[in-house]
Structures are given as C-alpha cells and as structure tokens.
Coordinates of C-alpha atoms in Angstrom, one line a residue:
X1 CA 142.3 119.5 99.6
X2 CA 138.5 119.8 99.0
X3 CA 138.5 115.5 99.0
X4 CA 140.5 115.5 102.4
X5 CA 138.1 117.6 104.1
X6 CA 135.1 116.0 102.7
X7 CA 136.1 112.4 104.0
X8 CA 137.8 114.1 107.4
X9 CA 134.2 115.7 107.6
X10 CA 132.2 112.7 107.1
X11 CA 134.9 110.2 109.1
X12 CA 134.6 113.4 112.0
X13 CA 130.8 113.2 112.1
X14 CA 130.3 109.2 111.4
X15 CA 132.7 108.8 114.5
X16 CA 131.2 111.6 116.6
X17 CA 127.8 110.1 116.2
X18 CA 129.0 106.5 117.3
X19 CA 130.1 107.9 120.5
X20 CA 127.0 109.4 120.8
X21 CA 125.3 106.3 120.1
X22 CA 127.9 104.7 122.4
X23 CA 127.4 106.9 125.3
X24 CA 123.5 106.6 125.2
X25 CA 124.0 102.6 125.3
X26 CA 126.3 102.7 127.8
X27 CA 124.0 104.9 130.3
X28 CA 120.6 102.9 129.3
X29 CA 122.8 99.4 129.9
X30 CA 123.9 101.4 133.9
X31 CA 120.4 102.5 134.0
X32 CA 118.8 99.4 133.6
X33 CA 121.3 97.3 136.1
X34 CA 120.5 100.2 138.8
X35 CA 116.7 100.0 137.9
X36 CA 117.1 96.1 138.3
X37 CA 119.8 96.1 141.2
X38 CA 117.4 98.5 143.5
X39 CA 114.1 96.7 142.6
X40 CA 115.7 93.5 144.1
X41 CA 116.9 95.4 147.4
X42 CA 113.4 96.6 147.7
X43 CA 111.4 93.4 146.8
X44 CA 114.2 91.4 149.4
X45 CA 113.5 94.3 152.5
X46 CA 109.7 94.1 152.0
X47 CA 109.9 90.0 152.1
X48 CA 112.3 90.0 155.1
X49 CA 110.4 92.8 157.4
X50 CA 107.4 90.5 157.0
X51 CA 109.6 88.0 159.6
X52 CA 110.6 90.8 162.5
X53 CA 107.6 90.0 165.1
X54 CA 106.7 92.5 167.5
X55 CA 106.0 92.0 171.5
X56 CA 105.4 94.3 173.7
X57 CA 105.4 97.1 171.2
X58 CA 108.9 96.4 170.4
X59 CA 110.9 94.0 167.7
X60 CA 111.6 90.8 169.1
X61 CA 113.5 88.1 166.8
X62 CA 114.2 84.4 167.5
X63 CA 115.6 81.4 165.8
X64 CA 113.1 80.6 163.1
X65 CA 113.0 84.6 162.3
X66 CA 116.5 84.5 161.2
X67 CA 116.2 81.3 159.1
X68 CA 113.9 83.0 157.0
X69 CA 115.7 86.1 157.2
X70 CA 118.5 84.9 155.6
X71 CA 116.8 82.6 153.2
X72 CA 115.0 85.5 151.9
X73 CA 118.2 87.8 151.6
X74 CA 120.1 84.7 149.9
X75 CA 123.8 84.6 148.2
X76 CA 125.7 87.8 147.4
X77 CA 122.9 90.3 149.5
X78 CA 123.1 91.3 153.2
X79 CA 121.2 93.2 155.7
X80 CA 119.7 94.0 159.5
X81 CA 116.6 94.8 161.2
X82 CA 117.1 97.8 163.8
X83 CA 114.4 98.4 166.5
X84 CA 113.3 101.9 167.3
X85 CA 116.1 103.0 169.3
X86 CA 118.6 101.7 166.3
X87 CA 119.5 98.6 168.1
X88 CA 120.8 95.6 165.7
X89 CA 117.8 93.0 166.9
X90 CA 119.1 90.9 163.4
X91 CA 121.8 90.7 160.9
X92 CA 123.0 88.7 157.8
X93 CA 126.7 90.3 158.5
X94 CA 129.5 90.8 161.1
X95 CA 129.9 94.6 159.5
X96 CA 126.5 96.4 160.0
X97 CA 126.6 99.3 157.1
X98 CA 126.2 102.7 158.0
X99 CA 123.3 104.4 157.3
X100 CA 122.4 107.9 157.1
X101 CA 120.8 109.8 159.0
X102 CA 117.2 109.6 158.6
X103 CA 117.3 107.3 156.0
X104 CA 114.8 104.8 158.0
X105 CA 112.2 107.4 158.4
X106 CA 111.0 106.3 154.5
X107 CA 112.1 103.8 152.1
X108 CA 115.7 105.3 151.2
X109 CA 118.2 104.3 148.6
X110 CA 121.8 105.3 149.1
X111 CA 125.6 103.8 148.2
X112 CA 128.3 103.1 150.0
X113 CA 131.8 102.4 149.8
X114 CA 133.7 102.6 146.5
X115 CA 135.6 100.5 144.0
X116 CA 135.2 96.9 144.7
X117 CA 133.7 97.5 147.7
X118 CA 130.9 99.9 146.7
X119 CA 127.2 99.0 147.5
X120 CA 123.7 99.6 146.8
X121 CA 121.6 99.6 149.9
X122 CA 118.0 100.2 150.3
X123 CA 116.9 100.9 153.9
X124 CA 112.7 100.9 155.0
X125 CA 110.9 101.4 158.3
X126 CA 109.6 98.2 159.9
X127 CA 105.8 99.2 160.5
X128 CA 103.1 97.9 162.4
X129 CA 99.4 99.0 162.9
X130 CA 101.0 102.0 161.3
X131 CA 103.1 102.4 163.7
X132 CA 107.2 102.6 163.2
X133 CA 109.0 99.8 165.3
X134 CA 111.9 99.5 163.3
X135 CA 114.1 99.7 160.2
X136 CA 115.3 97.5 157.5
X137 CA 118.5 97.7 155.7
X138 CA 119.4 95.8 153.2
X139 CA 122.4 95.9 150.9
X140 CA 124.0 94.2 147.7
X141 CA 127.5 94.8 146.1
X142 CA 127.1 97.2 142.8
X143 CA 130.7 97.0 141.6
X144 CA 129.5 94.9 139.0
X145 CA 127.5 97.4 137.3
X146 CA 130.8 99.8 137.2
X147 CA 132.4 97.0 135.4
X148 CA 130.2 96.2 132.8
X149 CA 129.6 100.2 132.2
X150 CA 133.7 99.9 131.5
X151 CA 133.2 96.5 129.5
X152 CA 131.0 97.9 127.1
X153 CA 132.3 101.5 127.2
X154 CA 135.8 99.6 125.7
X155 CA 133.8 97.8 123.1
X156 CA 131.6 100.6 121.9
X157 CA 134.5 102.5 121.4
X158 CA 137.0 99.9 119.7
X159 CA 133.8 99.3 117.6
X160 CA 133.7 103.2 116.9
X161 CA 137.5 103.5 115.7
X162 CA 137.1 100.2 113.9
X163 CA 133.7 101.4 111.9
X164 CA 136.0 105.0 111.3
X165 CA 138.9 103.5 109.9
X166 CA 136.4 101.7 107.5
X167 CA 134.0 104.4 107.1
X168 CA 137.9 106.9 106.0
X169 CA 139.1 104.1 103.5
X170 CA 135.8 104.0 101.6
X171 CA 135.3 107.7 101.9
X172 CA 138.8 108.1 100.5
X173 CA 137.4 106.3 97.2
X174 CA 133.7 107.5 97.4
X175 CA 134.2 110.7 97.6
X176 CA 137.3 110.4 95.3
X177 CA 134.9 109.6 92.4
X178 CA 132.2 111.9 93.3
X179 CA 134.3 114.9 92.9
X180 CA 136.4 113.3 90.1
X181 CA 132.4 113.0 88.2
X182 CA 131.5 116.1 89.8
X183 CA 134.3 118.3 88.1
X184 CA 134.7 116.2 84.9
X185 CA 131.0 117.6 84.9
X186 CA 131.3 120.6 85.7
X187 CA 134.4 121.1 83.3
X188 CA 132.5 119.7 80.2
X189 CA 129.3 121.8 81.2
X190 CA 131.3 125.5 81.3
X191 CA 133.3 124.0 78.2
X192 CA 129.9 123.5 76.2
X193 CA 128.3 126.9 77.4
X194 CA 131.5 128.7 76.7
X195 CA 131.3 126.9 73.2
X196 CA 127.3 127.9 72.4
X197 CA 127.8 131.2 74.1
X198 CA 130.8 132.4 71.8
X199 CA 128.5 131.8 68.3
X200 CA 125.7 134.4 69.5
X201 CA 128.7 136.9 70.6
X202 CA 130.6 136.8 67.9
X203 CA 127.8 137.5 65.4
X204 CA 126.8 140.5 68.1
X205 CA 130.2 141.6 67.8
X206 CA 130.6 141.9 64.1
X207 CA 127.6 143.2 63.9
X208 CA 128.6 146.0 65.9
X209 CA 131.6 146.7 64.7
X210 CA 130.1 146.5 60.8
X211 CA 127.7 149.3 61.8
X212 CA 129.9 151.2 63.5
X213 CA 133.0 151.0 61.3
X214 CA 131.5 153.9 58.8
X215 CA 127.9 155.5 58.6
X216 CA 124.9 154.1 57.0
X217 CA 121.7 154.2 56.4
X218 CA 119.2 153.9 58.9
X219 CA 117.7 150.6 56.8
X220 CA 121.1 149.2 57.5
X221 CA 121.4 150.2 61.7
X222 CA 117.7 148.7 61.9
X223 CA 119.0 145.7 60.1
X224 CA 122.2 145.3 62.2
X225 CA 119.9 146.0 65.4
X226 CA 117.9 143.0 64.7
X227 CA 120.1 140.7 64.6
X228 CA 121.8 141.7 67.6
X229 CA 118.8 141.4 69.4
X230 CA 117.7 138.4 67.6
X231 CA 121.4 136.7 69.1
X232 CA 120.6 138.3 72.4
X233 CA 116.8 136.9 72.6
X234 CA 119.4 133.3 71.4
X235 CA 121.3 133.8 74.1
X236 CA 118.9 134.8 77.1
X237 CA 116.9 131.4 75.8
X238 CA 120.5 129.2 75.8
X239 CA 120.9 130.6 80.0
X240 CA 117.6 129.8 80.6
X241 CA 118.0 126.2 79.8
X242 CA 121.3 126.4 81.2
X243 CA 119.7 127.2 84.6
X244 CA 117.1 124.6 84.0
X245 CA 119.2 121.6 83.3
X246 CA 121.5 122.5 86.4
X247 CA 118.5 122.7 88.8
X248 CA 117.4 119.5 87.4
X249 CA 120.3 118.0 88.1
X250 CA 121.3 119.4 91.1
X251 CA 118.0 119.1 93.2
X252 CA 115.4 116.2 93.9
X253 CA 112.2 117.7 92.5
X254 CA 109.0 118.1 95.3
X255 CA 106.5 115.4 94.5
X256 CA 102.4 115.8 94.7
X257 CA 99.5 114.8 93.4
X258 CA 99.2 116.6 89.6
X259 CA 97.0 116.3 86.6
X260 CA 98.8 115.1 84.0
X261 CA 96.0 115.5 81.1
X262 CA 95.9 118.7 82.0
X263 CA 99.6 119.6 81.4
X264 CA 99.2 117.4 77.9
X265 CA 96.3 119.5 77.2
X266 CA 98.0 122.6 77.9
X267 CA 101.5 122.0 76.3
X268 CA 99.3 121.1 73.6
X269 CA 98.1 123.9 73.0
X270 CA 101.6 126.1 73.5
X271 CA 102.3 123.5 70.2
X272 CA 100.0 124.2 68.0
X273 CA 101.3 127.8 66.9
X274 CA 104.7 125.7 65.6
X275 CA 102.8 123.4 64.3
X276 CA 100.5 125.4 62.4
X277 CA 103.1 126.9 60.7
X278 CA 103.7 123.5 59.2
X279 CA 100.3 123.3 57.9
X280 CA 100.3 120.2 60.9
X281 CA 98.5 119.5 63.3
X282 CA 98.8 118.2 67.0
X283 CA 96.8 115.1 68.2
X284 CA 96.2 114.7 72.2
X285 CA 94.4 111.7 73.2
X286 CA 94.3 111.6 77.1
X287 CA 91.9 110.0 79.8
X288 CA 90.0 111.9 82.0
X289 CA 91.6 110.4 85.2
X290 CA 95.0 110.4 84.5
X291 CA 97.7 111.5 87.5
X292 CA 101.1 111.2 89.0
X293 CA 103.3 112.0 91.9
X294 CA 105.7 115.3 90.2
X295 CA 106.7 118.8 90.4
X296 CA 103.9 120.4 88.1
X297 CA 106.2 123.1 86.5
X298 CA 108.8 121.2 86.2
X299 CA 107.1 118.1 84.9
X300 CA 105.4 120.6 82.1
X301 CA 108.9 122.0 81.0
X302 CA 109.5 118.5 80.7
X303 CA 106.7 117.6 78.3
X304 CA 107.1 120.9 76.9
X305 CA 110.6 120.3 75.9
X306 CA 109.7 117.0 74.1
X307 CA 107.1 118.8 72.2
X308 CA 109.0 120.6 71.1
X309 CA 111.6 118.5 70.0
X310 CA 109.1 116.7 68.0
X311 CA 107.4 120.0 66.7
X312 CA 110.9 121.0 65.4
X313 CA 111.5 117.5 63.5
X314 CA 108.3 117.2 61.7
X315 CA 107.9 117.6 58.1
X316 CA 105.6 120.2 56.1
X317 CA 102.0 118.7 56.9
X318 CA 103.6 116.4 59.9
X319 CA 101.2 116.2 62.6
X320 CA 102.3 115.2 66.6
X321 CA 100.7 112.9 68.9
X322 CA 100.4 113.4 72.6
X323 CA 99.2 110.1 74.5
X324 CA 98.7 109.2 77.8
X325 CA 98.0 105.8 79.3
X326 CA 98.2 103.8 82.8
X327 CA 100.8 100.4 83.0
X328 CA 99.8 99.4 86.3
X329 CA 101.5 101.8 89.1
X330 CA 102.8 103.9 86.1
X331 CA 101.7 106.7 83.9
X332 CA 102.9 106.6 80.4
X333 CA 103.3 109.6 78.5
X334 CA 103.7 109.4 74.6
X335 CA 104.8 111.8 72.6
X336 CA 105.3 110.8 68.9
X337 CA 105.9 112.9 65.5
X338 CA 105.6 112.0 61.6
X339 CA 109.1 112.9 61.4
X340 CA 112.4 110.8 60.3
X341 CA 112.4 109.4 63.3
X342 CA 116.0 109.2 65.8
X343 CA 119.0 108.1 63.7
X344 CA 121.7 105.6 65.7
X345 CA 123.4 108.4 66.8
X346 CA 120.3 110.2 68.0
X347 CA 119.5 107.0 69.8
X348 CA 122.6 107.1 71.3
X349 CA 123.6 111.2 72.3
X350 CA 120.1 112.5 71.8
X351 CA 120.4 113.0 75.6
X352 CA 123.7 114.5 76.2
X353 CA 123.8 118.2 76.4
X354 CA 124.2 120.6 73.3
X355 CA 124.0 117.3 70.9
X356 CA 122.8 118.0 67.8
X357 CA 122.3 116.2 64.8
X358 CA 124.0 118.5 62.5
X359 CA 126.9 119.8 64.3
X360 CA 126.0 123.1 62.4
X361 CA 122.0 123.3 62.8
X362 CA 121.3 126.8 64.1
X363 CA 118.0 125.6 65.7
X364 CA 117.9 125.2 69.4
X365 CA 120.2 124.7 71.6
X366 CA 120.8 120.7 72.0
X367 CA 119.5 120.6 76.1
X368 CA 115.9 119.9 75.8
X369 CA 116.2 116.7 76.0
X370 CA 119.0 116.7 78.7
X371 CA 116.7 118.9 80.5
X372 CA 113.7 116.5 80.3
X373 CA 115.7 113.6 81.5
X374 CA 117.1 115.0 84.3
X375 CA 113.8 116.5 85.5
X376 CA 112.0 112.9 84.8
X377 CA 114.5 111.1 86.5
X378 CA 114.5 113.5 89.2
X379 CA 110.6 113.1 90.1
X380 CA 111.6 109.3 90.2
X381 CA 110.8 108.2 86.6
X382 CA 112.5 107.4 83.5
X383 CA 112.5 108.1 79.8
X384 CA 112.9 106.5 76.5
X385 CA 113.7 107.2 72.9
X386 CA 112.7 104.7 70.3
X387 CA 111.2 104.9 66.2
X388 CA 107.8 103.9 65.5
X389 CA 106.9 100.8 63.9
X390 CA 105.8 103.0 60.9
X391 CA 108.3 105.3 61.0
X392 CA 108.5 108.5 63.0
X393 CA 109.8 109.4 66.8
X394 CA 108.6 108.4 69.8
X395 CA 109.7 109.7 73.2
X396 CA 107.8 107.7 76.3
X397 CA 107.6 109.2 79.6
X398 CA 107.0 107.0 83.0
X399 CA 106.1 108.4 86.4
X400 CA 105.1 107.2 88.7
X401 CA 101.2 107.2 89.0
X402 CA 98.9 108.1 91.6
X403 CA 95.6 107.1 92.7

C-alpha cells in the first residue's frame, strides 16, 4: 500500500506540475500572438492616417489616398477612416465594424465578433495641428490565435499523460526497490540492535536476580551494582552510536569551511589517554593550512571513531599516526596504527554494522566504522581501508578541500 501511494503521489504531482507548466506556455504563446497581433493594428492605423488629407478643416480623400490606403492595410487586415461627424470618408470593406462608443476619442483596442469570425480591432483619432478631424479603425481576424491556444493546449496535454504514464511505470520499479532496500535495511538494523541489546540485558538481568535471590553481603550488592551499571554505561554507548549511524545515513550533512588540523589535533589528544595506557604513543603530523567543506561535529566523530578503532588494535607499545595532506582539490586524512593490520575479512565487512573480528570480542560495538562512512560519504567524500607496506592499518579519509 505504502508503494502505491508513493508512485500515485509522485505520478499526481509530476502530472500536476506539467499542467502547470502547460498552462503558463499556453497563456505566454496567447500573450505573445495578442502582443504581436495589436502591435500590427497599431503600426498599420498610424501608417494609413498619415494618407487622410484635410481641406477645409475637414477629411477629404481621393483616388491616390485610397491606393495607399489599402496598400498599407494589405492581405487579411481591413479598416476605415471616419470624419468628425462619424461619416465613412474611406474603407478597405463593404461591412464597416462597429465600434464603441468613444473608442475614437484615444487609441482603443477592442474585439469583435466570435468564433471564426472574431476580430482584433484597433481604432485612433485622425489628428491635425492637434486638432481631432477624424478616426481610424482598423481590424484583423484573431481566430487564429484561439486556434493555436487549442493546438498547443491538445499537445501539452497529450505530452503530460504521455510523460505520466512513463513517469507511473518507472516509479512502479523505483520506488519498488527503494522501499524493498529501505525495509531490508531497516529489518537487518532492528535485527542487529535487538541482537547487541539483549547481551547487556541479559547480564543486567542475572545480575539482578543473583542478588536478589537470597541476602548477601554488601561486598557482593556493590559488586553486582557495578556491573549492572557497567552494562548500562555499554548500553547507553551502543544507542548512541545507534542514533549516530541512523542520522548519518538518513540526512545530507551541512557543509562549511572547517579546520581540519584542528579536529586532528584535538581527537588527538581525546587518544592519548588509550593510548597511554598502552605505554604508546600517538603521532600527528598536520600542515598549518589544511581545510575542507564538512559538518565539524560530525566530521570529528568521524575521525574520532577511526582513532579509535586504531587505538583499540594496537599492540603494548603500538603508537598511531594521524596525517594530513592536500591531493589537488582533496584533503587526505591518514590515520595509521602499528597494529596487525585488516585481515581479508576486515577488508571486506570492516564497514558493515556490528562486524567484528571475533564474533565474541566484548569490545565495542562493531559501528564505528559504519558510522564514519556514512558521515564521510555524507559530506561528499569517501573512505578507504588498506595495510601498510610495513605492516599495520591504514584508514584514508578524502574530502573535499577548500581554499
């Protein structure tokens, strides 16, 4: 049901926005014919008043008048010349059209008729010294213009129910596969949660009931405690990422102009506790001038999440090294461990949500590197797993850089 309404929606809106598109051609195509058609009445009565001579304060046409009279109006237009008491002193036409009253006082444009007789007529007093001694009519057919609104009014819309019946079929399979990936997605993401969230509860839960099956001693309700809140602190940490890796995913990250030494620098130095604790060390070796076009938090929890995948991997007396370099319109970001290095299986799931090497490792929670994918390729970059030449991790960031 959801697929059917998603494809009637987009169908329903793709069509609705073709007639829109449609009408407004239509109406510019009417507009422009009328802008055109009464431009040519006007340009025709100006040339063709310039022929009405006046005597004795009044019009007076003869033979050579009406040559150029009609030679101005041409094939297809008509008109008269009317002297200041409305008489017909010349005409193109047996029919002299009616025209309204007051309409030769100023230039006037007005239709007649209807149908296939409907016309555009443009009517202008005759002046001389400034003085009034006449009108001007002048008319053309404009049936034409209805006809070509009709013409094109047929072919926008057979165009429009043509495009839709296109635009339904490959809905029906685009949205078909979207919501087939969106729910397969959806299905293995609750499935995994659900799988990580029951460990934590379960050891909560036996904890619980252990302590409270018979009494004991307080040594033994602090040691219970702690665990239960150590598998709580596990399990607020495993939503968190949760909640990360779904806004990654489900939102194109805001992109500005960030320093991205300074987010090495300072992830760097969130490392060094871990790292420490291995008797290790972490190495940053970053430019002075060095940044891109990301979402500064969510670009650090990226970084952050790498180091910390490497921080984890390293060995007693393993050391990490943060780099940063420019490739051309890219930033590079480095970050490479004295550890094992990624196995072929690594290489290939390292990626993929709640993978872990060792089905049963205990540490984290197998989405930091999800996470960091999903927010790199979210701010329009990419990144790669690969082992150094001499052995170890490596994890390359690129963004895109900025000047």
């Amino acid at each position: 049901m959801t697929r059917t309404q998603l494809t009637a929606t987009f169908v329903a809106i793709m069509f609705a926005g073709l007639l829109i598109l449609a009408a407004a051609a239509v109406f510019t195509n009417d507009r422009t014919l009328r802008a055109s058609l009464d431009s040519r009445l006007s340009t025709q009565a100006k040339a063709a008043a310039v022929f009405a001579d006046v005597k004795r304060g009044k019009l007076a046409v003869d033979a050579d008048d009406r040559a150029q009279f009609l030679g101005v109006l041409g094939p297809g237009s008509a008109g008269f010349v009317a002297d200041g008491d409305g008489n017909v002193v010349l005409s193109s036409s047996a029919n002299v059209l009616h025209v309204p009253a007051g309409a030769g006082d100023r230039e006037t444009y007005f239709n007649a008729g209807s149908g296939e007789r409907a016309v555009r007529a443009f009517a202008s007093p005759v002046l001389r010294d400034g003085t009034r001694v006449g009108t001007i009519v002048v008319w053309r057919s404009s049936a034409y213009i209805g006809e070509s609104d009709r013409n094109a009014a047929i072919a926008f819309a057979g165009a429009a129910v043509a495009i839709a019946l296109l635009a339904l079929v490959a809905a029906h399979f685009v949205t078909r596969r979207a919501l087939e990936d969106a729910f397969s997605r959806q299905r293995r993401f609750t499935a995994d949660a659900s799988h990580e969230l029951r460990a934590p509860l379960a050891v909560i839960r036996a904890e619980a009931d252990l302590a409270l099956r018979r009494d004991r001693e307080p040594a033994e309700y602090r040691a219970a405690i702690q665990t239960i809140a150590s598998e709580a602190d596990r399990i607020e940490s495993l939503i968190g990422d949760l909640l990360s890796a779904a806004r990654a995913e489900s939102r194109r990250l805001s992109r500005e102009r960030v320093d991205a030494a300074g987010i090495v620098r300072r992830v760097s130095e969130r490392l060094r506790p871990a790292l420490a604790a291995k008797q290790g060390v972490v190495d940053v070796d970053v430019p002075a001038d060095a940044y891109v076009l990301a979402d500064q938090h969510a670009l650090e929890r990226a970084i952050m999440a790498v180091g910390h995948n490497a921080a984890q991997h390293v060995p007693k007396d393993g050391n990490v090294r943060m780099l940063v370099q420019r490739d051309g319109e890219w930033l590079e970001i480095d970050v490479r461990d004295d550890g094992p290095g990624f196995s072929d299986a690594a290489l290939a799931h390292a990626f993929d949500r709640f993978w872990r090497e060792s089905p049963g490792a205990a540490e984290g929670s197998g989405l930091g590197l999800a996470i960091a994918k999903s927010i790199v390729e979210s701010l329009g970059g990419r990144i790669e797993l690969s082992n150094g030449p001499q052995g170890g991790a490596q994890v390359r960031i690129r963004l895109p850089a900025a000047g």
